[in-house]
Structure formats: C-alpha cells, structure tokens
Amino acid sequence: MLDFVGPAEVFQEANQRVDGYEIVMLSSDGADVTTSMGVRVGVHAAARDAGDLDTLMIPGSESAPSVYDDPAILEAIRGLAPGARRVASVCSGAFALAATGLLDGRPATTHWKFAPRLAADYPQIDVQPDALFVRDGRIYSSAGVAAGIDLALSLVEEDHGAEVARMIAQLLLVYMKRSGGQSQFSASLRAAPPRTDVARSVAEYVNADPTRPCTIHELAKYANVSTRHLNRVVREELGMSPRDYVHSMRLDFATGYLEDGAPVALAAEQSGYTSVVAFRRAFIARLGVTPSEYQRKFLTTKRVVAV
C-alpha cells in the first residue's frame, strides 16, 4: 500500500504549493483493488479509459513477479506507457516494466530482496540492486516502500524546483537527502544486530573512538578473546570480517560529518581514515558518488525538521 500511497501523498502535498498534479488511480479493468494488507482501494477508471498521462507509476506487490503474469495488467501498461511523459516503477513494479520490454537495455533497480530474481529473469536489464532509484531517459525505477517517496520528491524537484520539494519533505517529516545513487542500506546494517558480548564489544570499541587503531588484535584484546575467535564470531553474526565491519562503521561516521557540513578532509580524519584518498575510494565504492558530490546533493536539498 505504501508503494502508491507514499508517492501519491508527495504529489498531493505539492498541490498545496503549486498547481501541479491531478492524481488518478487506475486498475486494468476499472474495478477496485484490495491491497496485501486487506485494504480496499477505489479507483477512478480503467486503464483503457485514462487517456494520456504525464507520469505513469506502477506500484509493487508482495506477490511479484507472478502477479505481473496477468495479461490484463501488462496490456494496461502497454497502452498507457507510450502516451506518458515518464514512466516509473516502485519496488517490484519493475517486473511489470521488465515484462513489457520497457527496461530492455536499461539500468534499473527494485527492492533488494527482488533484485536477484529480476536479474535472473531479465538478463538484458542492468540491475543495480543497491540503488534507491534509477533514471534512464524517461524511465524510472525505485527500490520500493520509502524509496518511492524519495523518487516522487525527485520528480517534483524536476518539475517545480528544489525549494518546493524541500517544503514537501518538511511537511511529510522526512529528510530530503537521499539521492538515487545512495545505497538502499548502509553496509553496517546488512547483518543482524550483534547478539553476543564479543560482537557488541567490537561495535562499542569503534563507536567510542573511530580514529584509534582498530586492528583485529586491538579488537580482540578489548573483547578479551583470541583473534581467531573474534573473527569467527563477527563473521557468523554480522556477515563480514571485523575489518570490513570497522570500515563500514567509519564510513557511516564520515557520512554523518558530511551531512553536517564538515569539509571532506575533516570528515575523513574524524572517522579514522588515514588519507582523503582512502576515504574517497571507500565512499565511491559504497555510494557510487564522491564525498563532495554527496555533500553537495545533500546540502542543496537539506531541510531540518523541527517538532
């Protein structure tokens, strides 16, 4: 439900500031739709009666990709897409765009849990599983749930400028800071939270001071275990080596400094990087943009929400 309600709310909020959008809900046959959580949603019309649209957005489904095997849904998309200025998918809605050939030869994304299936079923698509949203010409795809809101804010920014998009973000109590290339989730959060004293000790040690030496020997000494035992426990619990976990935490610290407006060199130093070059290389590897590019994007769309 959030796949279409979230973006729709962004466009509705935009209408309080600009004469911007008419929101139309469509189904393949004009019948109401029941969401996965059992909420019945009324629609305005059948797809065949909609006429040309400015923006066509296809929400996702927990039943993907099988739900997009429905010929009526695919026929509706094929009928609507050519007349739309831009076409976007949210979450597993990417399978609908894929099935209709709209993603052929293009980069695209979807929710990370669906990405392997999308890549396997459609090898002609350049699946980017870590991106929040991807644009290629007039075709957009997003990672889903909250990322649909990020995509909608980006579309509003394209249409009406950053100031309008910032005001919407403030009204919705979200931070307009996530560019399409940003990771769906930080590396340090890809594994389950630490459960044992050993793994928690690693997190505590790095959090206390990311600039101090965080070698496996230092970590093992702090946790009062052998390096071999430390390595095994951290790998089992966090899905990465102690070294990689330290790097991911340092990158999270550095990203926070950048978002607060700190110079790149200072963000690198305060996060424990030995050089700006090393920091830049690590940052690009995770987020696909340089620290300076990330900060510039963040600061141009930043809005602090007061409650």
PDB file of C-alpha atoms in Angstrom:
ATOM      1  CA  MET A   1       0.000   0.000   0.000  1.00  0.00           C
ATOM      2  CA  LEU A   2       2.821   2.389   0.799  1.00  0.00           C
ATOM      3  CA  ASP A   3       4.156   1.882  -2.732  1.00  0.00           C
ATOM      4  CA  PHE A   4       1.384   4.061  -4.155  1.00  0.00           C
ATOM      5  CA  VAL A   5       0.158   5.998  -1.110  1.00  0.00           C
ATOM      6  CA  GLY A   6       3.650   7.374  -0.357  1.00  0.00           C
ATOM      7  CA  PRO A   7       4.313   8.855  -3.816  1.00  0.00           C
ATOM      8  CA  ALA A   8       0.681   9.998  -4.123  1.00  0.00           C
ATOM      9  CA  GLU A   9       0.968  11.909  -0.857  1.00  0.00           C
ATOM     10  CA  VAL A  10       4.093  13.672  -2.156  1.00  0.00           C
ATOM     11  CA  PHE A  11       2.200  14.869  -5.232  1.00  0.00           C
ATOM     12  CA  GLN A  12      -0.809  15.843  -3.130  1.00  0.00           C
ATOM     13  CA  GLU A  13       1.379  17.928  -0.822  1.00  0.00           C
ATOM     14  CA  ALA A  14       2.916  19.559  -3.895  1.00  0.00           C
ATOM     15  CA  ASN A  15      -0.555  20.751  -4.869  1.00  0.00           C
ATOM     16  CA  GLN A  16      -0.619  22.899  -1.741  1.00  0.00           C
ATOM     17  CA  ARG A  17       2.308  24.901  -3.137  1.00  0.00           C
ATOM     18  CA  VAL A  18       1.908  24.759  -6.925  1.00  0.00           C
ATOM     19  CA  ASP A  19      -0.756  23.979  -9.496  1.00  0.00           C
ATOM     20  CA  GLY A  20       0.910  20.709 -10.115  1.00  0.00           C
ATOM     21  CA  TYR A  21      -0.792  17.341 -10.245  1.00  0.00           C
ATOM     22  CA  GLU A  22      -4.071  15.537 -10.726  1.00  0.00           C
ATOM     23  CA  ILE A  23      -3.781  12.153  -9.018  1.00  0.00           C
ATOM     24  CA  VAL A  24      -5.626   9.361 -10.814  1.00  0.00           C
ATOM     25  CA  MET A  25      -5.837   5.772  -9.557  1.00  0.00           C
ATOM     26  CA  LEU A  26      -6.311   3.168 -12.276  1.00  0.00           C
ATOM     27  CA  SER A  27      -6.777  -0.568 -12.463  1.00  0.00           C
ATOM     28  CA  SER A  28      -6.683  -2.808 -15.512  1.00  0.00           C
ATOM     29  CA  ASP A  29     -10.481  -3.224 -15.598  1.00  0.00           C
ATOM     30  CA  GLY A  30     -11.752  -0.297 -13.513  1.00  0.00           C
ATOM     31  CA  ALA A  31     -12.590  -2.492 -10.530  1.00  0.00           C
ATOM     32  CA  ASP A  32     -11.461  -1.646  -7.005  1.00  0.00           C
ATOM     33  CA  VAL A  33      -8.197  -3.183  -5.804  1.00  0.00           C
ATOM     34  CA  THR A  34      -7.507  -4.929  -2.499  1.00  0.00           C
ATOM     35  CA  THR A  35      -4.004  -4.394  -1.114  1.00  0.00           C
ATOM     36  CA  SER A  36      -1.857  -7.057   0.501  1.00  0.00           C
ATOM     37  CA  MET A  37      -2.922  -5.792   3.933  1.00  0.00           C
ATOM     38  CA  GLY A  38      -6.590  -6.197   3.034  1.00  0.00           C
ATOM     39  CA  VAL A  39      -7.492  -2.541   2.448  1.00  0.00           C
ATOM     40  CA  ARG A  40      -9.852  -1.976  -0.443  1.00  0.00           C
ATOM     41  CA  VAL A  41      -8.840   0.911  -2.705  1.00  0.00           C
ATOM     42  CA  GLY A  42     -11.267   2.625  -5.031  1.00  0.00           C
ATOM     43  CA  VAL A  43     -10.043   3.605  -8.489  1.00  0.00           C
ATOM     44  CA  HIS A  44     -11.123   6.375 -10.824  1.00  0.00           C
ATOM     45  CA  ALA A  45     -11.213   4.443 -14.073  1.00  0.00           C
ATOM     46  CA  ALA A  46      -9.999   1.521 -16.122  1.00  0.00           C
ATOM     47  CA  ALA A  47      -6.621   1.959 -17.760  1.00  0.00           C
ATOM     48  CA  ARG A  48      -8.176   1.949 -21.247  1.00  0.00           C
ATOM     49  CA  ASP A  49     -10.278   4.999 -20.349  1.00  0.00           C
ATOM     50  CA  ALA A  50      -7.500   7.082 -18.804  1.00  0.00           C
ATOM     51  CA  GLY A  51      -6.164   8.871 -21.860  1.00  0.00           C
ATOM     52  CA  ASP A  52      -2.628  10.264 -21.910  1.00  0.00           C
ATOM     53  CA  LEU A  53      -0.833  10.675 -18.599  1.00  0.00           C
ATOM     54  CA  ASP A  54       2.057  12.905 -17.631  1.00  0.00           C
ATOM     55  CA  THR A  55       3.547  10.387 -15.217  1.00  0.00           C
ATOM     56  CA  LEU A  56       2.679   6.707 -15.017  1.00  0.00           C
ATOM     57  CA  MET A  57       3.697   4.969 -11.768  1.00  0.00           C
ATOM     58  CA  ILE A  58       3.447   1.206 -11.309  1.00  0.00           C
ATOM     59  CA  PRO A  59       3.417   0.100  -7.635  1.00  0.00           C
ATOM     60  CA  GLY A  60       4.857  -3.162  -6.446  1.00  0.00           C
ATOM     61  CA  SER A  61       3.356  -6.298  -4.966  1.00  0.00           C
ATOM     62  CA  GLU A  62       4.489  -8.879  -2.439  1.00  0.00           C
ATOM     63  CA  SER A  63       3.263 -11.442  -4.981  1.00  0.00           C
ATOM     64  CA  ALA A  64       5.825 -10.336  -7.546  1.00  0.00           C
ATOM     65  CA  PRO A  65       6.799 -11.398 -10.052  1.00  0.00           C
ATOM     66  CA  SER A  66       3.857 -13.767 -10.623  1.00  0.00           C
ATOM     67  CA  VAL A  67       1.261 -11.004 -10.261  1.00  0.00           C
ATOM     68  CA  TYR A  68       2.662  -9.378 -13.390  1.00  0.00           C
ATOM     69  CA  ASP A  69       1.968 -12.500 -15.426  1.00  0.00           C
ATOM     70  CA  ASP A  70      -1.607 -11.204 -15.692  1.00  0.00           C
ATOM     71  CA  PRO A  71      -2.113 -10.294 -19.379  1.00  0.00           C
ATOM     72  CA  ALA A  72      -4.645  -7.597 -18.449  1.00  0.00           C
ATOM     73  CA  ILE A  73      -2.093  -5.740 -16.306  1.00  0.00           C
ATOM     74  CA  LEU A  74       0.586  -5.910 -18.970  1.00  0.00           C
ATOM     75  CA  GLU A  75      -1.881  -4.799 -21.650  1.00  0.00           C
ATOM     76  CA  ALA A  76      -2.846  -1.825 -19.478  1.00  0.00           C
ATOM     77  CA  ILE A  77       0.786  -0.782 -19.082  1.00  0.00           C
ATOM     78  CA  ARG A  78       1.479  -1.187 -22.805  1.00  0.00           C
ATOM     79  CA  GLY A  79      -1.493   1.015 -23.532  1.00  0.00           C
ATOM     80  CA  LEU A  80      -0.594   3.757 -21.054  1.00  0.00           C
ATOM     81  CA  ALA A  81       3.210   3.950 -21.307  1.00  0.00           C
ATOM     82  CA  PRO A  82       3.581   5.344 -24.862  1.00  0.00           C
ATOM     83  CA  GLY A  83       1.464   8.409 -24.062  1.00  0.00           C
ATOM     84  CA  ALA A  84       3.187   9.206 -20.761  1.00  0.00           C
ATOM     85  CA  ARG A  85       5.981  11.750 -20.477  1.00  0.00           C
ATOM     86  CA  ARG A  86       7.694   9.492 -17.958  1.00  0.00           C
ATOM     87  CA  VAL A  87       7.116   6.006 -16.575  1.00  0.00           C
ATOM     88  CA  ALA A  88       8.182   4.852 -13.120  1.00  0.00           C
ATOM     89  CA  SER A  89       8.036   1.665 -11.090  1.00  0.00           C
ATOM     90  CA  VAL A  90       8.050   1.337  -7.326  1.00  0.00           C
ATOM     91  CA  CYS A  91       9.573  -1.748  -5.696  1.00  0.00           C
ATOM     92  CA  SER A  92       8.646  -4.952  -7.562  1.00  0.00           C
ATOM     93  CA  GLY A  93       6.693  -2.912 -10.101  1.00  0.00           C
ATOM     94  CA  ALA A  94       9.963  -3.145 -12.005  1.00  0.00           C
ATOM     95  CA  PHE A  95       8.868  -6.645 -13.064  1.00  0.00           C
ATOM     96  CA  ALA A  96       5.902  -5.090 -14.867  1.00  0.00           C
ATOM     97  CA  LEU A  97       8.178  -2.710 -16.762  1.00  0.00           C
ATOM     98  CA  ALA A  98      10.530  -5.595 -17.486  1.00  0.00           C
ATOM     99  CA  ALA A  99       7.765  -7.842 -18.785  1.00  0.00           C
ATOM    100  CA  THR A 100       6.588  -5.151 -21.188  1.00  0.00           C
ATOM    101  CA  GLY A 101      10.113  -4.556 -22.504  1.00  0.00           C
ATOM    102  CA  LEU A 102      10.371  -1.021 -21.119  1.00  0.00           C
ATOM    103  CA  LEU A 103      13.557  -1.846 -19.225  1.00  0.00           C
ATOM    104  CA  ASP A 104      15.348  -3.696 -22.025  1.00  0.00           C
ATOM    105  CA  GLY A 105      18.931  -2.477 -22.294  1.00  0.00           C
ATOM    106  CA  ARG A 106      18.467  -0.059 -19.421  1.00  0.00           C
ATOM    107  CA  PRO A 107      19.796   0.229 -15.863  1.00  0.00           C
ATOM    108  CA  ALA A 108      17.098  -0.347 -13.253  1.00  0.00           C
ATOM    109  CA  THR A 109      16.556  -1.178  -9.613  1.00  0.00           C
ATOM    110  CA  THR A 110      13.992  -2.790  -7.347  1.00  0.00           C
ATOM    111  CA  HIS A 111      13.789  -3.757  -3.693  1.00  0.00           C
ATOM    112  CA  TRP A 112      16.958  -5.643  -2.789  1.00  0.00           C
ATOM    113  CA  LYS A 113      15.060  -8.850  -1.997  1.00  0.00           C
ATOM    114  CA  PHE A 114      13.655  -8.954  -5.551  1.00  0.00           C
ATOM    115  CA  ALA A 115      16.846  -7.854  -7.331  1.00  0.00           C
ATOM    116  CA  PRO A 116      18.404 -11.332  -7.827  1.00  0.00           C
ATOM    117  CA  ARG A 117      15.183 -12.617  -9.409  1.00  0.00           C
ATOM    118  CA  LEU A 118      14.877  -9.576 -11.679  1.00  0.00           C
ATOM    119  CA  ALA A 119      18.462 -10.025 -12.851  1.00  0.00           C
ATOM    120  CA  ALA A 120      17.988 -13.754 -13.430  1.00  0.00           C
ATOM    121  CA  ASP A 121      14.689 -13.433 -15.306  1.00  0.00           C
ATOM    122  CA  TYR A 122      15.753 -10.437 -17.396  1.00  0.00           C
ATOM    123  CA  PRO A 123      19.499 -10.599 -18.162  1.00  0.00           C
ATOM    124  CA  GLN A 124      19.076  -7.786 -20.714  1.00  0.00           C
ATOM    125  CA  ILE A 125      18.487  -5.364 -17.820  1.00  0.00           C
ATOM    126  CA  ASP A 126      21.388  -3.779 -15.945  1.00  0.00           C
ATOM    127  CA  VAL A 127      20.022  -4.411 -12.447  1.00  0.00           C
ATOM    128  CA  GLN A 128      21.518  -2.114  -9.809  1.00  0.00           C
ATOM    129  CA  PRO A 129      20.400  -3.782  -6.558  1.00  0.00           C
ATOM    130  CA  ASP A 130      21.806  -1.209  -4.158  1.00  0.00           C
ATOM    131  CA  ALA A 131      20.391   1.987  -5.679  1.00  0.00           C
ATOM    132  CA  LEU A 132      17.406   3.818  -4.195  1.00  0.00           C
ATOM    133  CA  PHE A 133      16.157   4.811  -7.619  1.00  0.00           C
ATOM    134  CA  VAL A 134      17.484   4.886 -11.156  1.00  0.00           C
ATOM    135  CA  ARG A 135      16.624   7.125 -14.094  1.00  0.00           C
ATOM    136  CA  ASP A 136      17.304   6.286 -17.716  1.00  0.00           C
ATOM    137  CA  GLY A 137      15.724   8.784 -20.056  1.00  0.00           C
ATOM    138  CA  ARG A 138      12.015   8.872 -19.299  1.00  0.00           C
ATOM    139  CA  ILE A 139      12.053   5.531 -17.449  1.00  0.00           C
ATOM    140  CA  TYR A 140      12.492   5.440 -13.661  1.00  0.00           C
ATOM    141  CA  SER A 141      12.611   2.582 -11.176  1.00  0.00           C
ATOM    142  CA  SER A 142      12.871   2.666  -7.398  1.00  0.00           C
ATOM    143  CA  ALA A 143      13.729   0.321  -4.569  1.00  0.00           C
ATOM    144  CA  GLY A 144      10.292   0.426  -3.033  1.00  0.00           C
ATOM    145  CA  VAL A 145       8.437   1.393   0.140  1.00  0.00           C
ATOM    146  CA  ALA A 146      10.101   4.588   1.433  1.00  0.00           C
ATOM    147  CA  ALA A 147      12.258   4.824  -1.707  1.00  0.00           C
ATOM    148  CA  GLY A 148       9.054   5.517  -3.647  1.00  0.00           C
ATOM    149  CA  ILE A 149       8.785   8.721  -1.627  1.00  0.00           C
ATOM    150  CA  ASP A 150      12.396   9.595  -2.497  1.00  0.00           C
ATOM    151  CA  LEU A 151      11.613   9.063  -6.177  1.00  0.00           C
ATOM    152  CA  ALA A 152       8.447  11.157  -6.018  1.00  0.00           C
ATOM    153  CA  LEU A 153      10.315  14.004  -4.313  1.00  0.00           C
ATOM    154  CA  SER A 154      12.902  13.839  -7.081  1.00  0.00           C
ATOM    155  CA  LEU A 155      10.166  14.046  -9.727  1.00  0.00           C
ATOM    156  CA  VAL A 156       8.642  17.079  -8.019  1.00  0.00           C
ATOM    157  CA  GLU A 157      12.085  18.673  -7.864  1.00  0.00           C
ATOM    158  CA  GLU A 158      12.442  18.123 -11.614  1.00  0.00           C
ATOM    159  CA  ASP A 159       9.066  19.755 -12.244  1.00  0.00           C
ATOM    160  CA  HIS A 160       8.995  22.610  -9.738  1.00  0.00           C
ATOM    161  CA  GLY A 161      12.471  23.014  -8.257  1.00  0.00           C
ATOM    162  CA  ALA A 162      14.291  22.093  -5.078  1.00  0.00           C
ATOM    163  CA  GLU A 163      12.503  24.603  -2.855  1.00  0.00           C
ATOM    164  CA  VAL A 164       9.078  23.059  -3.479  1.00  0.00           C
ATOM    165  CA  ALA A 165      10.491  19.583  -2.925  1.00  0.00           C
ATOM    166  CA  ARG A 166      12.093  20.719   0.333  1.00  0.00           C
ATOM    167  CA  MET A 167       8.819  22.115   1.604  1.00  0.00           C
ATOM    168  CA  ILE A 168       7.077  18.819   0.866  1.00  0.00           C
ATOM    169  CA  ALA A 169       9.798  16.902   2.695  1.00  0.00           C
ATOM    170  CA  GLN A 170       9.285  19.160   5.692  1.00  0.00           C
ATOM    171  CA  LEU A 171       5.517  18.658   5.655  1.00  0.00           C
ATOM    172  CA  LEU A 172       5.955  14.890   5.495  1.00  0.00           C
ATOM    173  CA  LEU A 173       8.602  14.962   8.253  1.00  0.00           C
ATOM    174  CA  VAL A 174      11.197  13.290   6.079  1.00  0.00           C
ATOM    175  CA  TYR A 175      14.707  14.385   5.193  1.00  0.00           C
ATOM    176  CA  MET A 176      15.151  15.136   1.537  1.00  0.00           C
ATOM    177  CA  LYS A 177      18.710  13.930   1.316  1.00  0.00           C
ATOM    178  CA  ARG A 178      18.716  10.567  -0.400  1.00  0.00           C
ATOM    179  CA  SER A 179      19.855  10.758  -3.998  1.00  0.00           C
ATOM    180  CA  GLY A 180      19.038   7.934  -6.365  1.00  0.00           C
ATOM    181  CA  GLY A 181      22.554   6.535  -6.230  1.00  0.00           C
ATOM    182  CA  GLN A 182      22.574   6.241  -2.463  1.00  0.00           C
ATOM    183  CA  SER A 183      22.701   2.727  -1.042  1.00  0.00           C
ATOM    184  CA  GLN A 184      19.417   1.094  -0.038  1.00  0.00           C
ATOM    185  CA  PHE A 185      21.015   0.452   3.321  1.00  0.00           C
ATOM    186  CA  SER A 186      24.412   1.028   4.879  1.00  0.00           C
ATOM    187  CA  ALA A 187      26.864  -1.842   4.897  1.00  0.00           C
ATOM    188  CA  SER A 188      26.943  -1.968   8.676  1.00  0.00           C
ATOM    189  CA  LEU A 189      23.209  -2.699   8.739  1.00  0.00           C
ATOM    190  CA  ARG A 190      23.206  -5.578   6.279  1.00  0.00           C
ATOM    191  CA  ALA A 191      23.633  -8.135   9.023  1.00  0.00           C
ATOM    192  CA  ALA A 192      21.592  -8.722  12.133  1.00  0.00           C
ATOM    193  CA  PRO A 193      22.466  -6.561  15.184  1.00  0.00           C
ATOM    194  CA  PRO A 194      25.179  -8.027  17.435  1.00  0.00           C
ATOM    195  CA  ARG A 195      23.820 -10.596  19.871  1.00  0.00           C
ATOM    196  CA  THR A 196      26.867 -11.701  21.833  1.00  0.00           C
ATOM    197  CA  ASP A 197      29.236  -9.799  24.090  1.00  0.00           C
ATOM    198  CA  VAL A 198      32.069 -10.322  21.620  1.00  0.00           C
ATOM    199  CA  ALA A 199      30.286  -8.743  18.669  1.00  0.00           C
ATOM    200  CA  ARG A 200      28.890  -5.943  20.815  1.00  0.00           C
ATOM    201  CA  SER A 201      32.394  -5.209  22.050  1.00  0.00           C
ATOM    202  CA  VAL A 202      33.550  -4.577  18.501  1.00  0.00           C
ATOM    203  CA  ALA A 203      30.750  -2.078  17.930  1.00  0.00           C
ATOM    204  CA  GLU A 204      31.379  -0.363  21.267  1.00  0.00           C
ATOM    205  CA  TYR A 205      35.121  -0.088  20.639  1.00  0.00           C
ATOM    206  CA  VAL A 206      34.715   1.546  17.230  1.00  0.00           C
ATOM    207  CA  ASN A 207      31.827   3.785  18.307  1.00  0.00           C
ATOM    208  CA  ALA A 208      33.822   5.116  21.239  1.00  0.00           C
ATOM    209  CA  ASP A 209      36.596   6.434  19.007  1.00  0.00           C
ATOM    210  CA  PRO A 210      36.745   5.518  15.303  1.00  0.00           C
ATOM    211  CA  THR A 211      40.095   7.297  14.905  1.00  0.00           C
ATOM    212  CA  ARG A 212      42.088   4.968  17.141  1.00  0.00           C
ATOM    213  CA  PRO A 213      43.717   1.769  15.851  1.00  0.00           C
ATOM    214  CA  CYS A 214      41.013  -0.797  15.205  1.00  0.00           C
ATOM    215  CA  THR A 215      43.116  -3.734  14.123  1.00  0.00           C
ATOM    216  CA  ILE A 216      41.841  -7.220  14.806  1.00  0.00           C
ATOM    217  CA  HIS A 217      44.465  -7.517  17.547  1.00  0.00           C
ATOM    218  CA  GLU A 218      43.195  -4.357  19.278  1.00  0.00           C
ATOM    219  CA  LEU A 219      39.608  -5.523  18.974  1.00  0.00           C
ATOM    220  CA  ALA A 220      40.406  -8.992  20.292  1.00  0.00           C
ATOM    221  CA  LYS A 221      42.285  -7.506  23.234  1.00  0.00           C
ATOM    222  CA  TYR A 222      39.320  -5.278  24.081  1.00  0.00           C
ATOM    223  CA  ALA A 223      36.872  -8.191  23.835  1.00  0.00           C
ATOM    224  CA  ASN A 224      39.263 -10.421  25.804  1.00  0.00           C
ATOM    225  CA  VAL A 225      39.211 -13.207  23.201  1.00  0.00           C
ATOM    226  CA  SER A 226      41.620 -14.621  20.638  1.00  0.00           C
ATOM    227  CA  THR A 227      41.782 -13.076  17.180  1.00  0.00           C
ATOM    228  CA  ARG A 228      40.584 -16.361  15.692  1.00  0.00           C
ATOM    229  CA  HIS A 229      37.539 -16.469  17.965  1.00  0.00           C
ATOM    230  CA  LEU A 230      36.771 -12.814  17.270  1.00  0.00           C
ATOM    231  CA  ASN A 231      36.947 -13.326  13.523  1.00  0.00           C
ATOM    232  CA  ARG A 232      34.637 -16.343  13.658  1.00  0.00           C
ATOM    233  CA  VAL A 233      32.009 -14.719  15.870  1.00  0.00           C
ATOM    234  CA  VAL A 234      31.874 -11.456  13.917  1.00  0.00           C
ATOM    235  CA  ARG A 235      31.617 -13.268  10.589  1.00  0.00           C
ATOM    236  CA  GLU A 236      28.831 -15.506  11.878  1.00  0.00           C
ATOM    237  CA  GLU A 237      26.818 -12.685  13.411  1.00  0.00           C
ATOM    238  CA  LEU A 238      27.457  -9.723  11.132  1.00  0.00           C
ATOM    239  CA  GLY A 239      28.155 -11.410   7.814  1.00  0.00           C
ATOM    240  CA  MET A 240      31.501  -9.677   7.330  1.00  0.00           C
ATOM    241  CA  SER A 241      35.007  -9.680   8.690  1.00  0.00           C
ATOM    242  CA  PRO A 242      35.931  -7.475  11.684  1.00  0.00           C
ATOM    243  CA  ARG A 243      37.984  -5.323   9.324  1.00  0.00           C
ATOM    244  CA  ASP A 244      35.046  -4.791   6.938  1.00  0.00           C
ATOM    245  CA  TYR A 245      32.733  -4.042   9.844  1.00  0.00           C
ATOM    246  CA  VAL A 246      35.124  -1.376  11.140  1.00  0.00           C
ATOM    247  CA  HIS A 247      35.310   0.158   7.660  1.00  0.00           C
ATOM    248  CA  SER A 248      31.519   0.231   7.332  1.00  0.00           C
ATOM    249  CA  MET A 249      31.134   1.956  10.705  1.00  0.00           C
ATOM    250  CA  ARG A 250      33.795   4.515   9.834  1.00  0.00           C
ATOM    251  CA  LEU A 251      32.002   5.261   6.596  1.00  0.00           C
ATOM    252  CA  ASP A 252      28.758   5.790   8.488  1.00  0.00           C
ATOM    253  CA  PHE A 253      30.532   8.260  10.792  1.00  0.00           C
ATOM    254  CA  ALA A 254      32.042  10.083   7.831  1.00  0.00           C
ATOM    255  CA  THR A 255      28.705  10.337   6.056  1.00  0.00           C
ATOM    256  CA  GLY A 256      27.238  11.951   9.157  1.00  0.00           C
ATOM    257  CA  TYR A 257      30.009  14.518   9.240  1.00  0.00           C
ATOM    258  CA  LEU A 258      29.420  15.351   5.571  1.00  0.00           C
ATOM    259  CA  GLU A 259      25.710  15.788   6.181  1.00  0.00           C
ATOM    260  CA  ASP A 260      26.538  18.213   8.981  1.00  0.00           C
ATOM    261  CA  GLY A 261      28.581  20.278   6.530  1.00  0.00           C
ATOM    262  CA  ALA A 262      32.102  19.262   7.580  1.00  0.00           C
ATOM    263  CA  PRO A 263      34.863  19.568   4.950  1.00  0.00           C
ATOM    264  CA  VAL A 264      35.740  16.284   3.270  1.00  0.00           C
ATOM    265  CA  ALA A 265      39.227  16.221   4.797  1.00  0.00           C
ATOM    266  CA  LEU A 266      37.861  16.725   8.303  1.00  0.00           C
ATOM    267  CA  ALA A 267      35.179  14.062   7.817  1.00  0.00           C
ATOM    268  CA  ALA A 268      37.881  11.618   6.757  1.00  0.00           C
ATOM    269  CA  GLU A 269      40.162  12.481   9.671  1.00  0.00           C
ATOM    270  CA  GLN A 270      37.447  12.350  12.341  1.00  0.00           C
ATOM    271  CA  SER A 271      36.258   8.977  11.050  1.00  0.00           C
ATOM    272  CA  GLY A 272      39.645   7.322  11.236  1.00  0.00           C
ATOM    273  CA  TYR A 273      40.729   7.329   7.601  1.00  0.00           C
ATOM    274  CA  THR A 274      44.459   7.585   7.017  1.00  0.00           C
ATOM    275  CA  SER A 275      44.016   9.835   3.989  1.00  0.00           C
ATOM    276  CA  VAL A 276      41.414  11.658   1.945  1.00  0.00           C
ATOM    277  CA  VAL A 277      42.267   9.402  -0.984  1.00  0.00           C
ATOM    278  CA  ALA A 278      41.426   6.269   1.007  1.00  0.00           C
ATOM    279  CA  PHE A 279      38.202   7.852   2.222  1.00  0.00           C
ATOM    280  CA  ARG A 280      37.182   8.902  -1.272  1.00  0.00           C
ATOM    281  CA  ARG A 281      37.848   5.422  -2.650  1.00  0.00           C
ATOM    282  CA  ALA A 282      35.780   3.761   0.085  1.00  0.00           C
ATOM    283  CA  PHE A 283      32.951   6.273  -0.307  1.00  0.00           C
ATOM    284  CA  ILE A 284      32.675   5.779  -4.059  1.00  0.00           C
ATOM    285  CA  ALA A 285      32.723   2.004  -3.614  1.00  0.00           C
ATOM    286  CA  ARG A 286      29.653   2.134  -1.371  1.00  0.00           C
ATOM    287  CA  LEU A 287      27.585   5.056  -2.669  1.00  0.00           C
ATOM    288  CA  GLY A 288      28.713   5.443  -6.246  1.00  0.00           C
ATOM    289  CA  VAL A 289      29.463   9.166  -5.857  1.00  0.00           C
ATOM    290  CA  THR A 290      32.366  11.132  -4.420  1.00  0.00           C
ATOM    291  CA  PRO A 291      32.116  12.614  -0.897  1.00  0.00           C
ATOM    292  CA  SER A 292      31.963  16.106  -2.397  1.00  0.00           C
ATOM    293  CA  GLU A 293      29.163  15.155  -4.794  1.00  0.00           C
ATOM    294  CA  TYR A 294      27.194  13.519  -1.985  1.00  0.00           C
ATOM    295  CA  GLN A 295      27.577  16.538   0.270  1.00  0.00           C
ATOM    296  CA  ARG A 296      26.643  18.959  -2.485  1.00  0.00           C
ATOM    297  CA  LYS A 297      23.468  16.991  -3.234  1.00  0.00           C
ATOM    298  CA  PHE A 298      22.602  16.728   0.434  1.00  0.00           C
ATOM    299  CA  LEU A 299      23.167  20.367   1.271  1.00  0.00           C
ATOM    300  CA  THR A 300      21.140  21.642  -1.703  1.00  0.00           C
ATOM    301  CA  THR A 301      18.098  19.643  -0.595  1.00  0.00           C
ATOM    302  CA  LYS A 302      18.606  19.607   3.151  1.00  0.00           C
ATOM    303  CA  ARG A 303      15.776  20.634   5.440  1.00  0.00           C
ATOM    304  CA  VAL A 304      15.949  20.183   9.184  1.00  0.00           C
ATOM    305  CA  VAL A 305      12.537  19.268  10.581  1.00  0.00           C
ATOM    306  CA  ALA A 306      11.545  20.863  13.906  1.00  0.00           C
ATOM    307  CA  VAL A 307       8.891  19.174  16.044  1.00  0.00           C
TER     308      VAL A 307
END
